[in-house]
């Protein structure tokens, strides 16, 4: 009886260890699913004052050069002009008082009203070299087109490999290019919420 119980305990520990291993990358960057984000801060009951975003790149960790910031800004503004979708890039060394990057990302997008009202077509790319973590967070409209599964694939296959060898800009750019290319396909247009209703 003791051998059977001990065997089950060992098997349980091994399975749990394997699970943890599947969600880390050699101690480097942690995998994250995207976060569904509303453009209104529902949790606080406050409506976000929507305005045209003057700034789309928030390099608070100061890892990007001026030309790199300019390049991302031009990509995001061209994409918004073509599709109406709003994308921001945030680099940060901490979570701004939040326990996780997921919570930080959700509040950042809500507080800044990323995405247009009625379409919730915002998207944020969050990166922390200090915390060794990256995340793609989407508005509820964006998430109908760019799923959590696909966001995870972008992070795993395009971004993480570059981050592991210290090529932060290249990793972020690879993710950005894939996201923009995907969202600019005609079939991936993010519709207004009322256009998604079933009759």
XYZ file of N, CA and C in Angstrom:
597
model
N 0.833 -1.200 0.000
C 0.000 0.000 0.000
C 0.877 1.264 0.000
N 1.925 1.251 0.835
C 2.831 2.389 0.902
C 3.520 2.629 -0.437
N 3.925 1.516 -1.111
C 4.618 1.640 -2.402
C 3.696 2.263 -3.445
N 2.431 1.856 -3.449
C 1.470 2.392 -4.420
C 1.249 3.882 -4.174
N 1.034 4.256 -2.908
C 0.815 5.661 -2.557
C 2.041 6.501 -2.888
N 3.223 5.980 -2.556
C 4.461 6.698 -2.855
C 4.637 6.856 -4.364
N 4.302 5.805 -5.106
C 4.413 5.854 -6.565
C 3.500 6.913 -7.159
N 2.273 6.995 -6.648
C 1.329 8.003 -7.133
C 1.833 9.405 -6.812
N 2.401 9.589 -5.620
C 2.950 10.879 -5.223
C 4.087 11.304 -6.150
N 4.996 10.381 -6.439
C 6.128 10.664 -7.328
C 5.627 11.015 -8.724
N 4.637 10.255 -9.224
C 4.078 10.499 -10.550
C 3.423 11.880 -10.598
N 2.703 12.240 -9.550
C 2.053 13.554 -9.484
C 3.078 14.675 -9.523
N 4.169 14.521 -8.777
C 5.231 15.535 -8.759
C 5.878 15.671 -10.130
N 6.112 14.546 -10.800
C 6.725 14.574 -12.134
C 5.823 15.265 -13.145
N 4.523 14.966 -13.079
C 3.583 15.605 -14.005
C 3.551 17.109 -13.779
N 3.517 17.515 -12.501
C 3.502 18.942 -12.173
C 4.784 19.628 -12.638
N 5.908 18.975 -12.462
C 7.194 19.537 -12.901
C 7.219 19.702 -14.412
N 6.666 18.721 -15.110
C 6.601 18.790 -16.572
C 5.715 19.954 -17.000
N 4.586 20.132 -16.294
C 3.684 21.234 -16.588
C 4.388 22.574 -16.450
N 5.134 22.739 -15.357
C 5.865 23.987 -15.164
C 6.905 24.193 -16.247
N 7.584 23.144 -16.629
C 8.618 23.233 -17.650
C 8.037 23.662 -18.987
N 6.812 23.197 -19.263
C 6.167 23.530 -20.528
C 5.832 25.020 -20.617
N 5.802 25.715 -19.485
C 5.436 27.120 -19.484
C 6.597 28.039 -19.145
N 7.804 27.528 -19.249
C 8.972 28.388 -19.107
C 9.909 28.127 -20.275
N 10.837 29.029 -20.467
C 11.761 28.902 -21.581
C 13.179 29.027 -21.073
N 13.708 27.915 -20.577
C 15.078 27.884 -20.096
C 15.364 29.010 -19.104
N 14.363 29.347 -18.302
C 14.545 30.401 -17.308
C 14.542 31.796 -17.900
N 14.167 31.934 -19.165
C 14.182 33.254 -19.788
C 12.776 33.853 -19.803
N 12.111 33.781 -20.912
C 10.867 34.513 -21.068
C 9.659 33.628 -20.815
N 8.752 34.148 -20.025
C 7.565 33.395 -19.647
C 6.501 33.527 -20.717
N 5.882 32.416 -21.063
C 4.811 32.430 -22.052
C 3.554 33.009 -21.434
N 2.830 33.809 -22.213
C 1.581 34.380 -21.729
C 0.527 34.350 -22.803
N -0.689 34.046 -22.408
C -1.810 34.177 -23.324
C -2.216 35.631 -23.371
N -2.959 35.994 -24.410
C -3.402 37.378 -24.493
C -4.508 37.637 -23.481
N -4.725 38.889 -23.190
C -5.730 39.289 -22.216
C -6.862 39.997 -22.934
N -8.073 39.578 -22.689
C -9.206 40.270 -23.266
C -9.435 41.566 -22.491
N -9.493 42.668 -23.209
C -9.579 43.977 -22.567
C -10.721 44.780 -23.172
N -11.537 45.352 -22.338
C -12.585 46.256 -22.795
C -12.011 47.663 -22.891
N -12.593 48.502 -23.728
C -12.115 49.880 -23.810
C -12.787 50.754 -22.767
N -13.705 50.204 -21.985
C -14.261 50.917 -20.854
C -13.866 50.172 -19.602
N -13.463 50.897 -18.588
C -13.006 50.267 -17.356
C -14.218 49.799 -16.558
N -14.679 48.597 -16.893
C -15.902 48.068 -16.300
C -15.733 47.819 -14.812
N -14.545 47.348 -14.396
C -14.336 47.004 -12.998
C -14.510 48.209 -12.078
N -14.127 49.400 -12.545
C -14.247 50.584 -11.704
C -15.529 51.357 -11.990
N -16.213 50.955 -13.072
C -17.440 51.642 -13.436
C -17.199 52.989 -14.094
N -15.943 53.311 -14.394
C -15.621 54.605 -14.990
C -15.522 54.471 -16.500
N -16.088 55.422 -17.199
C -15.948 55.443 -18.646
C -14.653 56.157 -18.992
N -13.947 55.609 -19.951
C -12.670 56.204 -20.360
C -12.940 57.319 -21.354
N -12.333 58.468 -21.129
C -12.460 59.577 -22.068
C -11.620 59.254 -23.300
N -12.298 58.999 -24.426
C -11.583 58.588 -25.633
C -10.991 59.793 -26.330
N -9.764 59.699 -26.697
C -9.095 60.763 -27.406
C -8.131 60.148 -28.401
N -7.689 60.936 -29.340
C -6.700 60.427 -30.283
C -5.380 60.255 -29.543
N -4.822 59.048 -29.657
C -3.559 58.770 -28.961
C -2.431 59.557 -29.619
N -1.781 60.383 -28.825
C -0.645 61.137 -29.340
C 0.627 60.302 -29.299
N 0.642 59.329 -28.415
C 1.818 58.487 -28.236
C 1.398 57.028 -28.317
N 2.132 56.253 -29.095
C 1.814 54.835 -29.259
C 2.915 53.934 -28.720
N 4.104 54.493 -28.504
C 5.234 53.720 -27.990
C 5.589 54.250 -26.607
N 5.533 53.375 -25.614
C 5.851 53.744 -24.234
C 7.065 52.923 -23.800
N 8.245 53.439 -24.138
C 9.488 52.712 -23.852
C 10.004 53.097 -22.472
N 9.289 52.683 -21.454
C 9.654 53.060 -20.091
C 10.895 52.329 -19.592
N 11.234 51.224 -20.246
C 12.441 50.486 -19.872
C 13.674 51.021 -20.610
N 13.429 51.888 -21.573
C 14.492 52.534 -22.360
C 15.411 51.511 -23.024
N 14.794 50.633 -23.798
C 15.575 49.618 -24.515
C 15.597 49.864 -26.016
N 14.807 50.847 -26.474
C 14.710 51.109 -27.903
C 15.426 52.413 -28.255
N 16.025 52.423 -29.431
C 16.669 53.646 -29.914
C 15.605 54.551 -30.533
N 15.950 55.797 -30.751
C 15.012 56.750 -31.355
C 14.530 56.282 -32.735
N 15.425 55.789 -33.616
C 14.947 55.289 -34.913
C 14.012 54.077 -34.771
N 14.258 53.226 -33.790
C 13.404 52.053 -33.580
C 12.009 52.480 -33.118
N 11.971 53.448 -32.217
C 10.683 53.978 -31.751
C 9.925 54.609 -32.913
N 10.629 55.366 -33.726
C 10.007 56.022 -34.886
C 9.458 54.993 -35.860
N 10.193 53.899 -36.046
C 9.752 52.859 -36.969
C 8.464 52.196 -36.473
N 8.411 51.849 -35.188
C 7.197 51.250 -34.637
C 6.027 52.227 -34.736
N 6.281 53.485 -34.420
C 5.226 54.496 -34.476
C 4.637 54.599 -35.882
N 5.514 54.602 -36.883
C 5.031 54.718 -38.266
C 4.243 53.476 -38.682
N 4.676 52.293 -38.224
C 3.944 51.060 -38.530
C 2.544 51.093 -37.919
N 2.451 51.512 -36.655
C 1.168 51.528 -35.952
C 0.216 52.557 -36.549
N 0.754 53.728 -36.909
C -0.114 54.780 -37.459
C -0.603 54.417 -38.862
N 0.247 53.787 -39.648
C -0.174 53.345 -40.986
C -1.241 52.261 -40.873
N -1.065 51.372 -39.907
C -2.051 50.308 -39.697
C -3.387 50.892 -39.242
N -3.344 51.865 -38.344
C -4.592 52.479 -37.883
C -5.297 53.209 -39.019
N -4.526 53.881 -39.854
C -5.117 54.601 -40.988
C -5.814 53.638 -41.941
N -5.240 52.455 -42.126
C -5.797 51.470 -43.043
C -6.980 50.712 -42.452
N -6.900 50.364 -41.167
C -7.900 49.467 -40.568
C -8.741 50.088 -39.453
N -8.236 51.152 -38.854
C -8.914 51.719 -37.688
C -8.469 51.082 -36.378
N -7.713 49.989 -36.448
C -7.234 49.313 -35.239
C -6.173 50.156 -34.542
N -6.145 50.101 -33.225
C -5.163 50.856 -32.456
C -4.210 49.900 -31.745
N -2.907 50.095 -31.980
C -1.865 49.253 -31.374
C -0.918 50.132 -30.578
N -0.540 49.663 -29.396
C 0.494 50.339 -28.611
C 1.555 49.325 -28.215
N 2.766 49.839 -28.002
C 3.879 49.020 -27.522
C 4.343 49.602 -26.196
N 4.456 48.736 -25.198
C 4.875 49.180 -23.865
C 6.041 48.319 -23.393
N 7.149 48.960 -23.030
C 8.233 48.236 -22.366
C 8.299 48.752 -20.935
N 8.504 47.868 -19.998
C 8.479 48.263 -18.597
C 9.375 47.355 -17.765
N 9.977 47.916 -16.750
C 10.835 47.114 -15.869
C 10.057 46.518 -14.701
N 8.801 46.959 -14.526
C 7.983 46.428 -13.428
C 6.520 46.397 -13.853
N 5.656 46.051 -12.919
C 4.227 45.938 -13.213
C 3.426 47.109 -12.659
N 4.099 48.186 -12.329
C 3.416 49.373 -11.863
C 2.528 49.152 -10.652
N 2.972 48.289 -9.747
C 2.196 48.032 -8.539
C 1.221 46.878 -8.666
N 1.057 46.344 -9.877
C 0.168 45.202 -10.083
C 0.943 43.900 -9.852
N 0.235 42.832 -9.478
C 0.941 41.575 -9.189
C 1.461 40.851 -10.423
N 0.849 41.090 -11.569
C 1.234 40.379 -12.794
C 1.247 41.326 -13.985
N 1.906 40.899 -15.052
C 1.890 41.679 -16.279
C 0.492 41.692 -16.880
N -0.242 40.606 -16.711
C -1.609 40.526 -17.227
C -2.471 41.647 -16.644
N -2.402 41.833 -15.327
C -3.188 42.881 -14.667
C -2.698 44.266 -15.090
N -1.385 44.419 -15.198
C -0.800 45.690 -15.620
C -1.250 46.048 -17.032
N -1.213 45.061 -17.925
C -1.591 45.294 -19.315
C -3.068 45.664 -19.420
N -3.913 44.961 -18.695
C -5.348 45.229 -18.732
C -5.634 46.669 -18.309
N -5.013 47.085 -17.194
C -5.267 48.431 -16.698
C -4.700 49.490 -17.639
N -3.529 49.211 -18.210
C -2.910 50.180 -19.113
C -3.819 50.436 -20.320
N -4.328 49.369 -20.925
C -5.172 49.527 -22.109
C -6.500 50.186 -21.747
N -7.078 49.789 -20.615
C -8.330 50.404 -20.175
C -8.153 51.882 -19.866
N -7.118 52.210 -19.102
C -6.895 53.591 -18.661
C -6.647 54.527 -19.831
N -6.009 54.003 -20.878
C -5.700 54.829 -22.038
C -6.725 54.716 -23.153
N -7.756 53.891 -22.923
C -8.829 53.783 -23.910
C -8.350 53.305 -25.267
N -7.470 52.314 -25.280
C -6.939 51.804 -26.547
C -8.018 50.993 -27.264
N -8.289 51.340 -28.487
C -9.361 50.706 -29.256
C -10.545 51.649 -29.364
N -11.243 51.568 -30.474
C -12.357 52.481 -30.713
C -13.648 51.964 -30.086
N -14.418 52.886 -29.538
C -15.681 52.539 -28.905
C -16.598 51.868 -29.922
N -17.220 50.792 -29.507
C -18.118 50.067 -30.396
C -17.434 48.989 -31.201
N -16.096 49.053 -31.248
C -15.351 48.011 -31.962
C -14.380 47.286 -31.041
N -13.932 47.945 -29.985
C -12.964 47.343 -29.044
C -11.787 46.713 -29.787
N -11.267 47.480 -30.742
C -10.234 46.959 -31.644
C -8.826 47.396 -31.249
N -8.576 47.398 -29.957
C -7.246 47.745 -29.481
C -6.372 46.520 -29.282
N -5.059 46.762 -29.238
C -4.100 45.689 -29.006
C -2.848 46.294 -28.389
N -2.326 45.615 -27.379
C -1.096 46.073 -26.749
C -0.040 44.984 -26.750
N 1.190 45.374 -27.057
C 2.328 44.458 -26.976
C 3.157 44.930 -25.788
N 3.294 44.055 -24.802
C 3.997 44.403 -23.569
C 5.265 43.567 -23.454
N 6.351 44.238 -23.062
C 7.639 43.558 -22.971
C 8.411 44.072 -21.767
N 9.011 43.145 -21.021
C 9.872 43.529 -19.902
C 11.150 42.706 -19.948
N 12.246 43.378 -20.257
C 13.539 42.702 -20.240
C 13.924 42.345 -18.806
N 13.597 43.234 -17.866
C 13.921 43.007 -16.460
C 13.189 41.796 -15.896
N 11.880 41.713 -16.188
C 11.059 40.612 -15.679
C 11.123 39.376 -16.581
N 11.734 39.542 -17.744
C 11.834 38.463 -18.727
C 10.464 37.914 -19.091
N 9.611 38.834 -19.489
C 8.241 38.462 -19.807
C 7.713 39.305 -20.955
N 6.856 38.698 -21.753
C 6.219 39.435 -22.843
C 4.779 38.981 -22.968
N 3.942 39.847 -23.542
C 2.513 39.555 -23.578
C 1.854 40.317 -24.719
N 0.871 39.687 -25.344
C 0.021 40.352 -26.328
C -1.367 40.423 -25.708
N -1.875 41.633 -25.521
C -3.194 41.819 -24.915
C -4.132 42.431 -25.936
N -5.345 41.897 -26.007
C -6.284 42.317 -27.045
C -7.591 42.825 -26.471
N -8.219 43.740 -27.204
C -9.567 44.164 -26.890
C -10.535 43.058 -27.268
N -11.764 43.152 -26.794
C -12.728 42.077 -27.050
C -13.039 41.928 -28.539
N -13.012 43.029 -29.276
C -13.233 42.942 -30.722
C -12.045 42.320 -31.433
N -10.848 42.739 -31.045
C -9.631 42.198 -31.648
C -9.511 40.707 -31.387
N -9.906 40.294 -30.179
C -9.751 38.895 -29.801
C -10.636 37.961 -30.613
N -11.722 38.477 -31.178
C -12.588 37.649 -32.034
C -11.855 37.260 -33.319
N -10.869 38.077 -33.703
C -10.109 37.831 -34.933
C -8.748 37.212 -34.618
N -8.024 37.825 -33.693
C -6.704 37.338 -33.312
C -6.854 36.613 -31.969
N -6.947 35.305 -32.047
C -7.247 34.492 -30.868
C -6.068 34.394 -29.907
N -6.362 33.956 -28.683
C -5.313 33.714 -27.699
C -4.300 32.702 -28.231
N -4.817 31.666 -28.900
C -3.940 30.615 -29.427
C -2.964 31.181 -30.450
N -3.465 32.017 -31.360
C -2.599 32.588 -32.386
C -1.606 33.579 -31.774
N -2.069 34.363 -30.781
C -1.167 35.294 -30.096
C -0.026 34.536 -29.435
N -0.348 33.406 -28.841
C 0.676 32.587 -28.186
C 1.667 32.035 -29.212
N 1.165 31.649 -30.375
C 2.046 31.149 -31.440
C 3.029 32.230 -31.893
N 2.546 33.451 -32.011
C 3.409 34.564 -32.415
C 4.531 34.754 -31.396
N 4.160 34.742 -30.117
C 5.157 34.917 -29.057
C 6.169 33.782 -29.078
N 5.665 32.549 -29.141
C 6.541 31.381 -29.038
C 7.471 31.222 -30.235
N 6.940 31.417 -31.435
C 7.722 31.102 -32.630
C 8.536 32.270 -33.171
N 8.083 33.491 -32.965
C 8.758 34.636 -33.561
C 9.485 35.533 -32.555
N 8.899 35.717 -31.392
C 9.458 36.682 -30.447
C 10.453 36.060 -29.464
N 10.044 34.980 -28.821
C 10.893 34.345 -27.806
C 12.289 33.974 -28.327
N 12.401 33.350 -29.521
C 13.746 32.977 -29.994
C 14.701 34.175 -30.084
N 14.192 35.325 -30.525
C 15.041 36.519 -30.610
C 15.378 37.053 -29.219
N 14.408 37.045 -28.320
C 14.651 37.538 -26.965
C 15.722 36.717 -26.258
N 15.731 35.426 -26.514
C 16.693 34.545 -25.836
C 18.142 34.875 -26.174
N 18.363 35.455 -27.340
C 19.733 35.806 -27.726
C 19.977 37.315 -27.626
N 19.098 37.997 -26.863
C 19.297 39.415 -26.601
C 18.901 40.361 -27.709
N 18.159 39.860 -28.707
C 17.751 40.711 -29.825
C 16.314 41.190 -29.585
N 16.187 42.105 -28.639
C 14.863 42.553 -28.205
C 14.078 43.267 -29.299
N 14.725 44.211 -29.965
C 14.045 44.950 -31.032
C 13.583 44.008 -32.136
N 14.457 43.108 -32.541
C 14.117 42.178 -33.621
C 12.954 41.271 -33.225
N 12.934 40.838 -31.959
C 11.848 39.982 -31.503
C 10.513 40.703 -31.489
N 10.522 41.934 -30.980
C 9.287 42.717 -30.959
C 8.827 43.017 -32.378
N 9.768 43.389 -33.239
C 9.429 43.718 -34.623
C 8.831 42.521 -35.356
N 9.387 41.338 -35.122
C 8.850 40.134 -35.764
C 7.399 39.912 -35.346
N 7.120 40.106 -34.063
C 5.746 39.966 -33.585
C 4.829 41.025 -34.169
N 5.304 42.269 -34.188
C 4.516 43.379 -34.725
C 4.178 43.143 -36.195
N 5.176 42.754 -36.981
C 4.944 42.530 -38.410
C 3.922 41.427 -38.656
N 3.995 40.365 -37.865
C 3.040 39.265 -38.023
C 1.633 39.702 -37.641
N 1.514 40.440 -36.553
C 0.198 40.919 -36.106
C -0.418 41.841 -37.153
N 0.366 42.799 -37.633
C -0.146 43.756 -38.616
C -0.529 43.054 -39.913
N 0.322 42.160 -40.379
C 0.034 41.416 -41.605
C -1.266 40.631 -41.472
N -1.448 40.010 -40.328
C -2.648 39.207 -40.089
C -3.898 40.080 -40.022
N -3.840 41.178 -39.286
C -5.021 42.025 -39.106
C -5.373 42.826 -40.360
N -4.424 42.958 -41.277
C -4.715 43.715 -42.494
C -5.290 42.856 -43.617
N -5.426 41.568 -43.374
C -6.122 40.734 -44.362
C -7.605 41.126 -44.370
N -8.211 41.222 -45.543
C -9.620 41.650 -45.628
C -10.564 40.812 -44.763
N -10.294 39.519 -44.689
C -11.183 38.638 -43.918
C -11.046 38.825 -42.408
N -10.026 39.567 -41.979
C -9.804 39.771 -40.543
C -10.194 41.169 -40.072
N -11.014 41.836 -40.842
C -11.492 43.155 -40.449
C -12.304 43.036 -39.154
N -12.042 43.920 -38.218
C -12.753 43.907 -36.940
C -13.996 44.780 -37.076
N -15.145 44.140 -36.971
C -16.414 44.823 -37.187
C -16.889 45.521 -35.927
N -17.809 46.460 -36.127
C -18.453 47.093 -34.979
C -19.269 46.033 -34.251
N -19.413 46.204 -32.949
C -20.109 45.210 -32.133
C -21.502 44.925 -32.674
N -22.225 45.975 -33.089
C -23.608 45.756 -33.579
C -23.635 44.951 -34.869
N -22.523 44.983 -35.638
C -22.474 44.214 -36.886
C -22.242 42.731 -36.638
N -21.886 42.364 -35.396
C -21.641 40.963 -35.057
C -22.875 40.275 -34.471
N -23.970 41.018 -34.325
C -25.169 40.435 -33.731
C -25.792 39.411 -34.659
N -26.329 38.344 -34.067
C -27.017 37.320 -34.845
C -28.525 37.552 -34.747
N -29.235 37.398 -35.862
C -30.677 37.636 -35.873
C -31.419 36.310 -36.018
